[in-house]
PDB file of C-alpha atoms in Angstrom:
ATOM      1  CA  UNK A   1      -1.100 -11.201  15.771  1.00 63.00           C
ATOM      2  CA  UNK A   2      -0.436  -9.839  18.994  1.00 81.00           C
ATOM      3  CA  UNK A   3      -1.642  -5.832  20.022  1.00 87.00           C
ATOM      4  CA  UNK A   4       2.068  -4.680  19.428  1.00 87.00           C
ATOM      5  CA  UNK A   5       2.540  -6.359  16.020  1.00 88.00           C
ATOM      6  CA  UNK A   6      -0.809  -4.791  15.287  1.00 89.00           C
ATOM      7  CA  UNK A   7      -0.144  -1.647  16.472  1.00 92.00           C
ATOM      8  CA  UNK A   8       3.385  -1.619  14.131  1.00 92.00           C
ATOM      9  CA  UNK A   9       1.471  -3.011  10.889  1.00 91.00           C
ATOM     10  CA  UNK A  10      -1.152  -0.242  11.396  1.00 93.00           C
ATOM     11  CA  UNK A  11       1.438   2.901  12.078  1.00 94.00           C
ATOM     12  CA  UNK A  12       3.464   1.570   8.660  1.00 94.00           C
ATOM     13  CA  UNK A  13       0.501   1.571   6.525  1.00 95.00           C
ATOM     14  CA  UNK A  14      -0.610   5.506   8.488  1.00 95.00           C
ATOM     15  CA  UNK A  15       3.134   6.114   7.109  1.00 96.00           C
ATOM     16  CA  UNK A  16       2.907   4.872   3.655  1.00 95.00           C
ATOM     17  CA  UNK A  17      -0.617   6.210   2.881  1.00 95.00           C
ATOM     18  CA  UNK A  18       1.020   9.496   4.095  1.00 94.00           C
ATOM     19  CA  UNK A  19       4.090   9.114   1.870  1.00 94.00           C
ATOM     20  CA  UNK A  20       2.378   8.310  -0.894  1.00 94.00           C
ATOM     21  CA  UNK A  21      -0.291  11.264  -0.539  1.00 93.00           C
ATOM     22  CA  UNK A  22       3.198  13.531  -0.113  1.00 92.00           C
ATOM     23  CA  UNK A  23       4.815  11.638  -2.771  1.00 91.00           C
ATOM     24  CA  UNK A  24       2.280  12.257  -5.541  1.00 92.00           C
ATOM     25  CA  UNK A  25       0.242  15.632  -4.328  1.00 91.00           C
ATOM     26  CA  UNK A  26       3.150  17.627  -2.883  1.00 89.00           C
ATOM     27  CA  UNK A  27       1.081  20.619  -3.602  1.00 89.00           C
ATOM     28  CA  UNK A  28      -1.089  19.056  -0.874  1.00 89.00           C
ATOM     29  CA  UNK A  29       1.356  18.609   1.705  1.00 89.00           C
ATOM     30  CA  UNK A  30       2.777  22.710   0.524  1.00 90.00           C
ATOM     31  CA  UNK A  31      -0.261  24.175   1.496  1.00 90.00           C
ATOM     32  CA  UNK A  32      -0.757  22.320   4.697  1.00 90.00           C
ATOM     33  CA  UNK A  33       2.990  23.088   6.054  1.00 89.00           C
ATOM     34  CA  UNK A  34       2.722  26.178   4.362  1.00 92.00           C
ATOM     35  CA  UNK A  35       5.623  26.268   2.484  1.00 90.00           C
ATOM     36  CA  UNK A  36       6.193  28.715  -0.547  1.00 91.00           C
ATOM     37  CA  UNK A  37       6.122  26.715  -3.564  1.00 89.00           C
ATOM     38  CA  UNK A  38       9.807  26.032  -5.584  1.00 90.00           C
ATOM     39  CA  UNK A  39      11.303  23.688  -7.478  1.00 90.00           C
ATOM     40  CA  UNK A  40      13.615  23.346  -4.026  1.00 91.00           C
ATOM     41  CA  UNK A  41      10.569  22.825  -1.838  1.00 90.00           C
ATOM     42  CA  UNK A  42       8.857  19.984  -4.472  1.00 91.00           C
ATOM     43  CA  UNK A  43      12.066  18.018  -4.489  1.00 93.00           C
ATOM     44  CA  UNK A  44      12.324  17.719  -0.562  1.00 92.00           C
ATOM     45  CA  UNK A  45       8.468  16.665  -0.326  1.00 92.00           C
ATOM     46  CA  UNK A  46       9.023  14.076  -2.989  1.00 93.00           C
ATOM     47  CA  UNK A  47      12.077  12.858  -1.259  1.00 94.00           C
ATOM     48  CA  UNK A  48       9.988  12.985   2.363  1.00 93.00           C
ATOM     49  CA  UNK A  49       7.348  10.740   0.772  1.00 94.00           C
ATOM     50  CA  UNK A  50       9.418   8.380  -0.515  1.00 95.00           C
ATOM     51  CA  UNK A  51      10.985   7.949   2.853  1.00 96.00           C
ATOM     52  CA  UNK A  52       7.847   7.617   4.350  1.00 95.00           C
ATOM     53  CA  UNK A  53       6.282   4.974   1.943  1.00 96.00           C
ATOM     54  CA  UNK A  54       9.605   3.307   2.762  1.00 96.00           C
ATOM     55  CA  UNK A  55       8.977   3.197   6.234  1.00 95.00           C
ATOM     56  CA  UNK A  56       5.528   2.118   6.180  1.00 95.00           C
ATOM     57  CA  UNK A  57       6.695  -0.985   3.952  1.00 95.00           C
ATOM     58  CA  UNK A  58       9.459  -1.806   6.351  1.00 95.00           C
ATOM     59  CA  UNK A  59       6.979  -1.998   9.230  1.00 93.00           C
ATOM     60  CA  UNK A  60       4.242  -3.569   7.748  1.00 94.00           C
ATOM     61  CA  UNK A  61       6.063  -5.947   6.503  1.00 92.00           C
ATOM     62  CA  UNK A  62       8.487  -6.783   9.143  1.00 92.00           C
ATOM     63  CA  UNK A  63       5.082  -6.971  11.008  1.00 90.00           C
ATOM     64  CA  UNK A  64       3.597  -9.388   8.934  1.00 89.00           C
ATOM     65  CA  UNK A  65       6.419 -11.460   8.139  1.00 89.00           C
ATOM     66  CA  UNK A  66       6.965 -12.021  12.065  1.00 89.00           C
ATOM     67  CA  UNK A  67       3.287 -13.027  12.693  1.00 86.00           C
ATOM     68  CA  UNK A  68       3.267 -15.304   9.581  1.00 85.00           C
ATOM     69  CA  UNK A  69       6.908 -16.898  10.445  1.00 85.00           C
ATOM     70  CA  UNK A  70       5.396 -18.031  14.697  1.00 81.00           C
ATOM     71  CA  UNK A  71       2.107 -18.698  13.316  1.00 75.00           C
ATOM     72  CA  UNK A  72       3.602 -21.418  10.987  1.00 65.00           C
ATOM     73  CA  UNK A  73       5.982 -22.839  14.008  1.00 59.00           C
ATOM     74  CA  UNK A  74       3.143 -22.988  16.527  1.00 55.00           C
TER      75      UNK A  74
END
């Protein structure tokens, strides 16, 4: 795995451990942006997680995928 394909896997899982810890303790991630807590506000962090869990498993996996798929052909 080259440095760049490394450097992708590793900032998809920083995103998707991030999602996830906005996705399931959005009273974490209220505090820390300080935002008032609401219904409103709740519904926008889970919806901000889930994009970034989404993210991370697009570039880890794109990440891995591509290192499996030359390592195979070489």
């Amino acid at each position: 795995m080259t440095r760049t394909l490394a450097l992708q896997a590793g900032l998809g899982i920083a995103s998707g451990t991030a999602g996830l810890i906005v996705l399931l303790r959005p009273s974490v991630a209220r505090r820390l942006l300080r935002v008032k807590a609401s219904e409103p506000a709740t519904y926008a962090l889970r919806i901000g997680g889930m994009m970034l869990v989404a993210l991370g498993l697009f570039l880890t996996g794109f990440a891995l995928a591509f290192a499996s798929a030359t390592r195979s052909t070489l």
